Coordinates of C-alpha atoms in Angstrom, one line a residue:
X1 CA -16.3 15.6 4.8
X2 CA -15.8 16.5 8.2
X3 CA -18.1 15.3 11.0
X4 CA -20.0 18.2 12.9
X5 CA -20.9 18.2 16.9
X6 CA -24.4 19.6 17.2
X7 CA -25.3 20.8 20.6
X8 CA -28.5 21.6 21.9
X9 CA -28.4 24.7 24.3
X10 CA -30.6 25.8 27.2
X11 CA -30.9 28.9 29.1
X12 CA -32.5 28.9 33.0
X13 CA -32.7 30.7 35.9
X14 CA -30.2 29.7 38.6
X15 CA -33.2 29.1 41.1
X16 CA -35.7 28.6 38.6
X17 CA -37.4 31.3 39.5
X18 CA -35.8 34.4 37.6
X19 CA -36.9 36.1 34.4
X20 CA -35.1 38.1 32.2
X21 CA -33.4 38.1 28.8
X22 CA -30.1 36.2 27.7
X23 CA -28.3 35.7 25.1
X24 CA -26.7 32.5 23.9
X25 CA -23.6 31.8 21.8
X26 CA -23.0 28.5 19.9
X27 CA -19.6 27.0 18.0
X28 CA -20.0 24.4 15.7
X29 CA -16.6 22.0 16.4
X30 CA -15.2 19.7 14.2
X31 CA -14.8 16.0 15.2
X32 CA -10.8 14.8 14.7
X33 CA -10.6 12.8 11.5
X34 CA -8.5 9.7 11.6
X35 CA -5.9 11.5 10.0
X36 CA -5.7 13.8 12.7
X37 CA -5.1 11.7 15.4
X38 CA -1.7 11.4 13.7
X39 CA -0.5 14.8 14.4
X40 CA 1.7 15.1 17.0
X41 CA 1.6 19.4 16.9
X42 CA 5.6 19.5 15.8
X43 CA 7.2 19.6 12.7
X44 CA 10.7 19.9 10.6
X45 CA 11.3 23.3 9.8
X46 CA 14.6 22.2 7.4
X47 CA 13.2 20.3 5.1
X48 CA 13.8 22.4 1.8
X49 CA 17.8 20.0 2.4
X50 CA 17.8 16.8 2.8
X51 CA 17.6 15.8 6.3
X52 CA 21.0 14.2 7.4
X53 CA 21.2 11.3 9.3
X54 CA 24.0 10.0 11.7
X55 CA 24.3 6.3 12.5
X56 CA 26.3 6.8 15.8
X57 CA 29.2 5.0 16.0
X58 CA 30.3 1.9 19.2
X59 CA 30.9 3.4 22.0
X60 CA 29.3 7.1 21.7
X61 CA 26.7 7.7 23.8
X62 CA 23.3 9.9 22.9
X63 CA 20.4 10.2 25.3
X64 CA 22.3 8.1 28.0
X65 CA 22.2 5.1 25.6
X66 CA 25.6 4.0 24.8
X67 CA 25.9 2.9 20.7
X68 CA 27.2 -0.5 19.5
X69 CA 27.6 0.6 16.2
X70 CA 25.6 -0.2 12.9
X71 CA 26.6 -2.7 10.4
X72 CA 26.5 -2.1 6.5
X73 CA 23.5 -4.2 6.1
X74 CA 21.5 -2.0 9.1
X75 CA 22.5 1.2 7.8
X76 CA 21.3 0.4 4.4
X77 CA 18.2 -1.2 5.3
X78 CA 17.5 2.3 7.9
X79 CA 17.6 4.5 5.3
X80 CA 15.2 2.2 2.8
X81 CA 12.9 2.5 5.6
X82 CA 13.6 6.4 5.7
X83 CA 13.1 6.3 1.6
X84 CA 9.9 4.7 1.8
X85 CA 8.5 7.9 3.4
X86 CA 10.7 10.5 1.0
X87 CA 8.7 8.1 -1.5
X88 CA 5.3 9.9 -0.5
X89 CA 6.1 13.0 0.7
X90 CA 8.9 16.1 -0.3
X91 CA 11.4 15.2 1.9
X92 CA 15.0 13.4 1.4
X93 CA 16.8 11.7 3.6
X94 CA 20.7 11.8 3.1
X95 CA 23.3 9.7 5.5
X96 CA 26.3 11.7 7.0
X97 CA 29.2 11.3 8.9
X98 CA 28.3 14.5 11.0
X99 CA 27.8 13.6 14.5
X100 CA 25.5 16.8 14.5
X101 CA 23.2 15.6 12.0
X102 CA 19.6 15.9 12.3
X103 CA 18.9 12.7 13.1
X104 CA 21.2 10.5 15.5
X105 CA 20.5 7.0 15.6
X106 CA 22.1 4.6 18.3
X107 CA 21.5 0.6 18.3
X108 CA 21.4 -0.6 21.6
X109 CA 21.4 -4.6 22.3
X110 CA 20.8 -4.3 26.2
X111 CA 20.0 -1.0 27.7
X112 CA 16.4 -1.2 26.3
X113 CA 15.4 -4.9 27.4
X114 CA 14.1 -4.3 30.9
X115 CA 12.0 -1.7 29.3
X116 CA 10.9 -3.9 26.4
X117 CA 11.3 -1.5 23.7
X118 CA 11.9 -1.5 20.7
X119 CA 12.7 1.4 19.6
X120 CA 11.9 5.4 20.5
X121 CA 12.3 8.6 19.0
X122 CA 12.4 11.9 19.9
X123 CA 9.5 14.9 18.4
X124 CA 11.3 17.5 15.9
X125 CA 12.1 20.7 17.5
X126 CA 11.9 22.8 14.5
X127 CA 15.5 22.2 13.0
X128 CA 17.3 20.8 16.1
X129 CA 18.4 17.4 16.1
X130 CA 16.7 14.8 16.8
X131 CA 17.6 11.0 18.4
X132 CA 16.4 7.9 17.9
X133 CA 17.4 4.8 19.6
X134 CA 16.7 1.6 18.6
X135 CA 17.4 -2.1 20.1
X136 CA 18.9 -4.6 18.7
X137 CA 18.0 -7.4 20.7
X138 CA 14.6 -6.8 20.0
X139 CA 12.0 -8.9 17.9
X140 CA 12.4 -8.7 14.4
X141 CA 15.7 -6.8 14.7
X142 CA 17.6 -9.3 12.4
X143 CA 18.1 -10.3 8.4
X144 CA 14.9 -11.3 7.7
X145 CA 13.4 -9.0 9.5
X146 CA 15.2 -5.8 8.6
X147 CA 13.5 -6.3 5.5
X148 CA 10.7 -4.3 3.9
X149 CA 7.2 -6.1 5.8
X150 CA 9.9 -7.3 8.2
X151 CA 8.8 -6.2 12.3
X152 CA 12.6 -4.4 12.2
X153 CA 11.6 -2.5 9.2
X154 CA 8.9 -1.8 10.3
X155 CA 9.7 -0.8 13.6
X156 CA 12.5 1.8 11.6
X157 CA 9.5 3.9 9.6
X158 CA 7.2 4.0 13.2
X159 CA 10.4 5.6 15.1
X160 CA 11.1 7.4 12.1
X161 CA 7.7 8.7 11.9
X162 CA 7.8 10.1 15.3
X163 CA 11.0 11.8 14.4
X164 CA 9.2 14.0 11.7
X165 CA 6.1 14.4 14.2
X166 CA 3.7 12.0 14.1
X167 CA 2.1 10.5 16.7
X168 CA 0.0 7.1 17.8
X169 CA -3.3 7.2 16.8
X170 CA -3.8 5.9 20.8
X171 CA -2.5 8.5 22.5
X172 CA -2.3 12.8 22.0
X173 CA -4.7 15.1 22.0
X174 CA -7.1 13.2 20.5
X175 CA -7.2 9.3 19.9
X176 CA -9.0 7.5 17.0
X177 CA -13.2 6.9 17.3
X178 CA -13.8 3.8 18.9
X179 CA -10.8 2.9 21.4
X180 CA -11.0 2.6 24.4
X181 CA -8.1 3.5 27.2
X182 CA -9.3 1.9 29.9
X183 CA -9.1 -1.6 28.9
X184 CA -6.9 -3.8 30.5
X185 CA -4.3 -4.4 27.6
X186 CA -4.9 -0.9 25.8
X187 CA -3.7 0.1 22.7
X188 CA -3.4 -3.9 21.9
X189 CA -5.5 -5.6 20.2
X190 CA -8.3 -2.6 20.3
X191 CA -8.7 -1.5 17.2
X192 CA -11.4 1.7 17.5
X193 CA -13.9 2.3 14.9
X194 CA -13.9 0.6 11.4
X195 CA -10.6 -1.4 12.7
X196 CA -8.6 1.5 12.1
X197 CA -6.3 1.1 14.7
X198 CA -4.3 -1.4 13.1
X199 CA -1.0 -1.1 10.8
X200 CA -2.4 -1.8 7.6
X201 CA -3.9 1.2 8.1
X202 CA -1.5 3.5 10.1
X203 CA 1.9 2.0 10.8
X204 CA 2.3 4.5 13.9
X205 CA -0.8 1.9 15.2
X206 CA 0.8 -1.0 18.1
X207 CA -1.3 -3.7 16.2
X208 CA 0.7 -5.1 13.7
X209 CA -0.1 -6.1 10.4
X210 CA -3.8 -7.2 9.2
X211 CA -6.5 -8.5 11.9
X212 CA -8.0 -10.1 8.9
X213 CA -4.9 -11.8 7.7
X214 CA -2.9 -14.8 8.8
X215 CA -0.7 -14.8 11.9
X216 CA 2.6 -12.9 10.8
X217 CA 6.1 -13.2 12.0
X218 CA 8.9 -10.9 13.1
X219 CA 10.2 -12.0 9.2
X220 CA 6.9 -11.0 7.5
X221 CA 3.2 -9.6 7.5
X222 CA 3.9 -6.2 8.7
X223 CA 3.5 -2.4 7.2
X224 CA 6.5 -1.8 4.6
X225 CA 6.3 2.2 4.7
X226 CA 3.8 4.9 5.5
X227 CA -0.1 3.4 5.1
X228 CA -2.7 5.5 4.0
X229 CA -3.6 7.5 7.2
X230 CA 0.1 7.8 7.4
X231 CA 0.8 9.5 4.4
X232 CA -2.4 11.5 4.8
X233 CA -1.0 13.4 8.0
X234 CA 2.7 13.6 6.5
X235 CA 1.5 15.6 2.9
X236 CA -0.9 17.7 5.7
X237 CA 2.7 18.9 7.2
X238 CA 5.6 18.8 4.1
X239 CA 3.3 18.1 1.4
X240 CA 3.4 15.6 -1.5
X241 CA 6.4 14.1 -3.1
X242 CA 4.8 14.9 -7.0
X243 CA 6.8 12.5 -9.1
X244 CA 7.1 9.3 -7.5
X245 CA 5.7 6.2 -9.5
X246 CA 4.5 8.5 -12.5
X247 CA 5.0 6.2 -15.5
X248 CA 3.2 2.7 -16.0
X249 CA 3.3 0.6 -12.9
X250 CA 2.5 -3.1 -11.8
X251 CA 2.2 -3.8 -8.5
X252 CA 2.1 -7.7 -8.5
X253 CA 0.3 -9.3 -5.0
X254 CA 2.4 -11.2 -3.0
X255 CA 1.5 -15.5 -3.8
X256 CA 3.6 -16.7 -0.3
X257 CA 4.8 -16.2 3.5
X258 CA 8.0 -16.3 3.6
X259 CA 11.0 -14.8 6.0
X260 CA 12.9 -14.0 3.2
X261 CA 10.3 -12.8 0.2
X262 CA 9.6 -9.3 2.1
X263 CA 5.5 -9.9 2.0
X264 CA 3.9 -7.5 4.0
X265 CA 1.7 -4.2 3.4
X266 CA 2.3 -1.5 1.4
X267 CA 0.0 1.9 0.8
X268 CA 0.4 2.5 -3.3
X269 CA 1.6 6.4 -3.7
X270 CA 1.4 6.8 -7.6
X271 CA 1.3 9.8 -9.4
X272 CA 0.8 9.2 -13.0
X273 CA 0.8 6.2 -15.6
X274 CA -1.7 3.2 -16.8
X275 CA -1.4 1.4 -13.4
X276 CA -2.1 -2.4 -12.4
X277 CA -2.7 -4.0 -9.5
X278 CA -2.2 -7.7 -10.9
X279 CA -2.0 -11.2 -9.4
X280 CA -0.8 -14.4 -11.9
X281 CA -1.2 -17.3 -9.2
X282 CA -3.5 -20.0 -8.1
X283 CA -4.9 -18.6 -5.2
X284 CA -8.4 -16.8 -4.7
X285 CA -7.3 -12.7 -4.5
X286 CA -9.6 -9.6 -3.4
X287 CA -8.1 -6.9 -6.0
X288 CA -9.8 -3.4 -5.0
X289 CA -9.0 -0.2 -6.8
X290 CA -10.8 2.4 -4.6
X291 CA -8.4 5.0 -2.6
X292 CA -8.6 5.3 1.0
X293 CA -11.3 8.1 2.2
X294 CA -9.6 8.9 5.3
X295 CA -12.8 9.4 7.3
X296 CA -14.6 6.9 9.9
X297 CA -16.2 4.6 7.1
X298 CA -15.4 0.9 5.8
X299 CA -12.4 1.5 3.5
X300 CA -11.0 5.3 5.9
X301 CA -7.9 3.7 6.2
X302 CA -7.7 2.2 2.8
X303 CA -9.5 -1.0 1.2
X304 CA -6.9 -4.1 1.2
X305 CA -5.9 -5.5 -2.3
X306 CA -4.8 -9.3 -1.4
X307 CA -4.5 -13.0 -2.0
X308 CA -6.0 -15.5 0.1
X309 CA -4.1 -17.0 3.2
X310 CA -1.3 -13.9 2.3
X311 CA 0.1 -11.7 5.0
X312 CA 0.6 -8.8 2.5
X313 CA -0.8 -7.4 -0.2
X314 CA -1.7 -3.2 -0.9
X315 CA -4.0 -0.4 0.0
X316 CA -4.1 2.8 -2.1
X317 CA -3.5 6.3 -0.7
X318 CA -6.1 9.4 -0.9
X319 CA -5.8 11.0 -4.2
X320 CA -4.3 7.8 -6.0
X321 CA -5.5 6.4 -9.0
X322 CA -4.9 3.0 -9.8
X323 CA -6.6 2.2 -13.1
X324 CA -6.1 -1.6 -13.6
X325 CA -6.8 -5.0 -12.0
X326 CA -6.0 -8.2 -13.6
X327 CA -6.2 -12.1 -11.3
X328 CA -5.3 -15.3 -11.5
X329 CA -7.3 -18.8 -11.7
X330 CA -8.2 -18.4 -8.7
X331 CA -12.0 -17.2 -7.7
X332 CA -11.1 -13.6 -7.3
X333 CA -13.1 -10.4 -6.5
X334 CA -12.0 -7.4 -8.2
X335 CA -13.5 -3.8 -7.7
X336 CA -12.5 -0.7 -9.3
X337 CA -12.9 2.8 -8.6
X338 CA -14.5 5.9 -10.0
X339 CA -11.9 6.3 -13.4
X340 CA -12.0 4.3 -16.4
X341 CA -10.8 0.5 -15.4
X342 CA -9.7 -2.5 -17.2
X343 CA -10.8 -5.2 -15.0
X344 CA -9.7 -8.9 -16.1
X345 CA -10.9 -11.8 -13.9
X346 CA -9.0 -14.2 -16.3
X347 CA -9.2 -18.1 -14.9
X348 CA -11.5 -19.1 -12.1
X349 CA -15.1 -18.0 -11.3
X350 CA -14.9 -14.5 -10.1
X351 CA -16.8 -11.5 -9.2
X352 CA -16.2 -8.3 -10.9
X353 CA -17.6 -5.0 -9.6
X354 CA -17.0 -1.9 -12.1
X355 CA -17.0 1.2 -10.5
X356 CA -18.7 5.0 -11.8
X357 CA -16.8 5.2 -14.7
X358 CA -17.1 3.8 -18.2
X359 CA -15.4 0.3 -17.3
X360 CA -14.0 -2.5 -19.1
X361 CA -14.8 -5.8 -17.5
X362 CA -13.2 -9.2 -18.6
X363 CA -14.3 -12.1 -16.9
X364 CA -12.9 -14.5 -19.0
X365 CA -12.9 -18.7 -18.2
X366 CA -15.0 -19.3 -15.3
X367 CA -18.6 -19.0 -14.4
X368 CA -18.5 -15.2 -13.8
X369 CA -20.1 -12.6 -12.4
X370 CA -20.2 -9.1 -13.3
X371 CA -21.6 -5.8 -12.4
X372 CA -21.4 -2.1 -12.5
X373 CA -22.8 1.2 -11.8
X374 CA -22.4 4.0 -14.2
X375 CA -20.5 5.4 -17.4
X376 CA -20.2 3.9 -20.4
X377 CA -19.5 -0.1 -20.3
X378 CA -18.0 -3.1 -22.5
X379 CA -18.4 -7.0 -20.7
X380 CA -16.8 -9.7 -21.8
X381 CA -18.2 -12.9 -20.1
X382 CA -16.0 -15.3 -22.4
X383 CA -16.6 -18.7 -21.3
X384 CA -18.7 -20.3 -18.5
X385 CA -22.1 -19.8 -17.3
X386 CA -21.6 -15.7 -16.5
X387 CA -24.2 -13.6 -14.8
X388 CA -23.5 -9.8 -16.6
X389 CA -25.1 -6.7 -15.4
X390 CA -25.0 -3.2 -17.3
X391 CA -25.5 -0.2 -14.9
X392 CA -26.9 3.2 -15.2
X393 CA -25.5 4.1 -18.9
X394 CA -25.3 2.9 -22.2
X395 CA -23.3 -0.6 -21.5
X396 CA -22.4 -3.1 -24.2
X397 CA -22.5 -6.9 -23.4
X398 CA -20.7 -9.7 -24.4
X399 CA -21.9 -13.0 -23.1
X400 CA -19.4 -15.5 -25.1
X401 CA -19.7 -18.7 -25.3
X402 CA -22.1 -20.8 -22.3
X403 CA -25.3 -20.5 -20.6
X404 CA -25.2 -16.9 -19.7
X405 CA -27.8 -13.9 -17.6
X406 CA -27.3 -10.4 -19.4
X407 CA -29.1 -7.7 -18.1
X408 CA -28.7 -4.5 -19.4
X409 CA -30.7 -2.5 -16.9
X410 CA -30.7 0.9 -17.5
X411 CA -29.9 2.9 -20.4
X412 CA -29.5 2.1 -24.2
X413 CA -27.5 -1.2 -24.5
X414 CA -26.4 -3.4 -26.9
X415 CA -26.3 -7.0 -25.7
X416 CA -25.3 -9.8 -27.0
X417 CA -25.3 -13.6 -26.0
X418 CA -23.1 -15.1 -28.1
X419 CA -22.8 -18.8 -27.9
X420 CA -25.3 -20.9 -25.8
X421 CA -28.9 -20.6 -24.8
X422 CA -28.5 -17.0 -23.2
X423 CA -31.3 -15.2 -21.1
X424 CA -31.1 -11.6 -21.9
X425 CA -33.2 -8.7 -20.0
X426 CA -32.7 -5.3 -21.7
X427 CA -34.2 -3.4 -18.7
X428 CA -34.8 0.3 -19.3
X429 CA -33.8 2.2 -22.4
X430 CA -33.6 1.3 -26.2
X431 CA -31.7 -1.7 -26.4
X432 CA -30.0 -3.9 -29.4
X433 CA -30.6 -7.5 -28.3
X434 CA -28.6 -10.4 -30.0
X435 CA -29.5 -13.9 -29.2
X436 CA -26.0 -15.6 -31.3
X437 CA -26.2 -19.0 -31.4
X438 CA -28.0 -21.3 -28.9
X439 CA -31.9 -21.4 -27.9
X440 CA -32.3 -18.2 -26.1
X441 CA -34.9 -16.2 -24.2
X442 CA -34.8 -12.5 -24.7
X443 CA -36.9 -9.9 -22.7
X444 CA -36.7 -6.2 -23.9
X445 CA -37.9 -4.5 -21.3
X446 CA -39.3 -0.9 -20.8
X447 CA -38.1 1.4 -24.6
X448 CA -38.4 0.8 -27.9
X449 CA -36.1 -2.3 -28.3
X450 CA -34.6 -3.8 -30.9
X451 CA -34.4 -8.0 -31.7
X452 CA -31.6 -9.0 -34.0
X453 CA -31.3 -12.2 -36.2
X454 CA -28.4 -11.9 -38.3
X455 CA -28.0 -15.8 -38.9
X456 CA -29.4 -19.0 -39.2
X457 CA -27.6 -20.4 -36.2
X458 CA -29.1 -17.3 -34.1
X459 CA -32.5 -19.3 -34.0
X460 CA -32.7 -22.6 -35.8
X461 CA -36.1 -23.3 -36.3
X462 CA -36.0 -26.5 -33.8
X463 CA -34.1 -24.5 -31.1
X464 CA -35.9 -21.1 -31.8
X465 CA -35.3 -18.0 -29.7
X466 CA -37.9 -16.4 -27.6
X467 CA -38.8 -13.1 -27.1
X468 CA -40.8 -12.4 -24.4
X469 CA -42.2 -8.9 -24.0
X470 CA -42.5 -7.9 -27.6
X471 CA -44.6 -4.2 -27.9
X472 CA -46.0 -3.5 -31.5
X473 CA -45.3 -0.6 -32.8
X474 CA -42.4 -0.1 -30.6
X475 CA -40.3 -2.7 -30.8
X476 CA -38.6 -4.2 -34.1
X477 CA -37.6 -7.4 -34.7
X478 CA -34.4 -6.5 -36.8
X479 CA -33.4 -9.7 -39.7
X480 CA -31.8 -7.4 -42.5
X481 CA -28.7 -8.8 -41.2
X482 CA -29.2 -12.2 -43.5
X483 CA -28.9 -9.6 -46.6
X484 CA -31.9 -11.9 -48.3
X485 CA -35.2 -10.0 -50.3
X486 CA -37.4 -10.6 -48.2
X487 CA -41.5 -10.7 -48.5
X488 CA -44.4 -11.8 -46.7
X489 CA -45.6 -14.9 -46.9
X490 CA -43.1 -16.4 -49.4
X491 CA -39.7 -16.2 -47.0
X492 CA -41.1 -14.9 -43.7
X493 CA -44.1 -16.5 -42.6
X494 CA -45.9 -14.8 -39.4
X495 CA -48.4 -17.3 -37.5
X496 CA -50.7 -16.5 -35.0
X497 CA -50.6 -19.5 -32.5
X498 CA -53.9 -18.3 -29.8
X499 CA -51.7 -15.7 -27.5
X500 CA -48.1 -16.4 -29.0
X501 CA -47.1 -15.4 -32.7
X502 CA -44.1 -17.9 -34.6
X503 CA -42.0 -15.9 -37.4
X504 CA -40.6 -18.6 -39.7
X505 CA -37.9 -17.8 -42.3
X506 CA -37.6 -19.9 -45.3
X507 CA -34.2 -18.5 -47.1
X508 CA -33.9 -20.7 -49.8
X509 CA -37.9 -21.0 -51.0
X510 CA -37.5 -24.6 -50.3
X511 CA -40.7 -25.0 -48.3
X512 CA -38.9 -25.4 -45.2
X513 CA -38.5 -22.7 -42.7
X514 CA -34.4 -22.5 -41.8
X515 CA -35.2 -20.5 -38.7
X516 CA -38.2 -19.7 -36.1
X517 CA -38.7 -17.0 -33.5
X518 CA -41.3 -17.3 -30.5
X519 CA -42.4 -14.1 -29.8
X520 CA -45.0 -14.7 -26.4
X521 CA -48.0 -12.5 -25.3
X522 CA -48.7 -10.8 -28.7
X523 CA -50.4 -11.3 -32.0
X524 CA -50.8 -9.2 -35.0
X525 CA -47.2 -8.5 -36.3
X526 CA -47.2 -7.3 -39.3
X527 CA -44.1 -6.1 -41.7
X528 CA -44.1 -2.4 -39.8
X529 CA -42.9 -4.2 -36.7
X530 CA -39.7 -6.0 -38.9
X531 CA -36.2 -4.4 -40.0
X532 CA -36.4 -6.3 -43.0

């Protein structure tokens, strides 16, 4: 949604003192998104062929910069930075031997120093060449960090960028919300509204990297293609490359720093498949599934998908749908988005947060926690104390085995504790509650609930279950699950204790009652208020 400028007119007299009748005009305006801060007003016009690139060779000269020539390893690593950004958009890149090509690169090692640069490029003229020059004496213009999260790599797809017409989000026609150009070190280390002046977010942004993250290094921590904002403005101009990533993908987070291990950040441009964001280390990770909105909000640029203490990790683009998230033993936080996700917390005591549609939530080992808003959804708390929550629909609930909190909360659930002495809330709606084994408390809530027993262990009668909030005539306490002919007094035996009733079950007529149920705050059940 775009952001509207409202202004508030007045008409007047030039001394005050005149009278007559005017009439007044008004335009509404629209407020630049962050996306189009990116737009440097030029474009490609060739792009239905592959745009052909040039590495000039020692000794030729383009835009006064005489080249020392490109070895194999720099051309090859030039055009992966060039294929990260065919990767999200319909344009191919193709190397030639054409010294007319449309792009004509030169590496420089000494004419750029005084200046400090690392690089420049021109603006596309429609289908007119275009030069870049880049140094090779600058930082991060080396092995390491030619590659992908690599400052040289990274400085490639910013110069790059420019060539095909983008432009900072600091400078142009309009400049992201937020910055402001008339501090002392501007564009550095201001990052505008939301922090979206940063690379994680755009890579044509002069702050490198993640604010949020550890210090990088020339060798690592950097943007590894187009970020979100990025590929936002280049699908605006050449549109969307439709095909990339469209089959099952895993994108594993990165577990170290290193100058070699190419760890730095990458915007996810998928188009199709049963996708995973995944993690199988130690550390704590943040795993988030929600696309960047592109507009001045937490998460416009993207929301960062990353392991503790890493300089690198993912975002996901505007339209993307990532529909997986699966951690470590670590004490993770994983979020998903508004499809259908599989989210498995695995080891560690982690937080899982389902999204608005009908989720599946694993917590697994751990002392969990779990919640979610709409849809349709199935939680698994496996083991550990877990704290499960249900949402707006009809969710079904799986403590496992410890101490755990369910609460259904709105809509018809069915809940169950499973092992351990559970505490189980139904909230709203007509919920199916299942104690399982342990001493547990169980509170219906607001509908016509249901209680069920199906076995002895469920409520042994010295660790009997409780039921809190039991509503005759609404509520039934379900035990045909024991498959036993039951009949009143012989096998269940209903006592009224002053306030409280007990239910005693005595399957084997041997006088002594196998299981007990507390029911609090009521009297007077009779067999119309059992499932028998």
């Amino acid at each position: 949604m775009r952001q509207v400028v409202h202004s508030i007119i007045e008409a007047a007299a030039y001394d005050d003192n005149g009278s007559g009748t005017y009439r007044l005009g008004a335009t509404a305006v629209t407020a630049p998104t962050p996306v189009d801060t990116l737009d440097g007003g030029t474009q490609r016009t060739d792009t239905d062929e592959p745009i052909t690139v040039y590495f000039v060779t020692n000794g030729d000269e383009r835009d006064g910069i005489t080249s020392e020539g490109w070895s194999a390893y720099e051309r090859s690593q030039f055009m992966s930075a060039l294929a990260s950004i065919s990767a999200v958009t319909d344009v191919t890149f193709v190397e030639s031997t054409d010294a007319n090509a449309d792009f004509q690169v030169v590496l420089d090692s000494n004419e750029l120093n005084n200046d400090g640069l690392l690089g420049y490029f021109y603006y596309p003229s429609g289908s007119s060449s275009s030069i870049g020059v880049f140094n090779a004496s600058g930082f991060g213009w080396d092995t390491n960090g030619l590659q992908a999260g690599g400052l040289g790599f990274s400085t490639i797809v910013h110069e790059a960028l420019h060539g095909m017409g983008l432009a900072h989000p600091h400078d142009g026609s309009s400049i992201l919300s937020g910055l402001d150009p008339s501090a002392s070190d501007f564009p550095f280390g201001d990052y505008g509204d939301y922090d979206l002046n940063q690379a994680v977010y755009t890579i044509m942004s002069y702050n490198g990297g993640y604010n949020e993250a550890p210090s990088s290094s020339f060798s690592y921590g950097d943007a590894a293609g187009p970020m979100a904002l990025d590929i936002a403005a280049l699908q605006e101009i050449y549109g969307a490359n439709t095909t990339y990533a469209s089959g099952d993908s895993f994108y594993e987070l990165p577990d170290s720093n290193s100058a070699n291990s190419g760890t730095g950040w990458l915007a996810i441009w998928d188009t199709g498949g049963d996708d995973t964001i995944g993690y199988t280390g130690n550390l704590d990770v943040n795993i988030d599934l929600r696309p960047a909105t592109l507009q001045y909000e937490v998460g416009g640029g993207g929301f960062i998908s990353a392991a503790n203490g890493i300089s690198g990790g993912y975002t996901i683009a505007n339209g993307v749908v990532i529909e997986n998230a699966s951690s470590g033993s670590g004490n993770d936080t994983l979020t998903g988005n508004d499809s259908a996700n599989t989210l498995s917390g695995n080891g560690g005591d982690d937080h899982l947060v389902g999204g608005t549609g009908s989720d599946t939530l694993y917590g697994n080992s751990g002392s969990d926690t779990v919640e979610t808003e709409s849809g349709t959804n199935t939680i698994y708390g496996g083991s550990g104390y877990d704290t499960l929550n249900g949402g707006s629909g009809a969710d079904a609930i799986f403590g496992g085995s410890g101490n755990d909190t369910i609460n259904g909360n709105f809509g018809s659930d069915d809940l169950s504790g499973g092992r351990g002495n559970d505490a189980i809330s139904g909230g709203d709606g007509a919920d199916r509650i299942l104690g399982g084994m342990g001493q547990d408390t169980m509170t219906g809530g607001a509908g016509a609930d249901t209680f069920i027993f199906a076995a002895a262990s469920d409520s042994w009668a010295d660790h009997a279950d409780t039921i809190t909030d039991f509503q005759v005539g609404i509520d039934f306490i379900d035990v045909s699950g024991f498959g036993t002919d039951f009949t009143l007094p012989s096998t269940l035996v209903v006592t009224d204790n002053g306030f409280d009733t007990t239910i005693e079950i005595d399957r084997d007529l041997d006088g002594t009652a196998e299981i007990a149920i507390l029911v609090t705050g009521v009297t007077g059940l009779s067999t119309d208020d059992f499932i028998l």
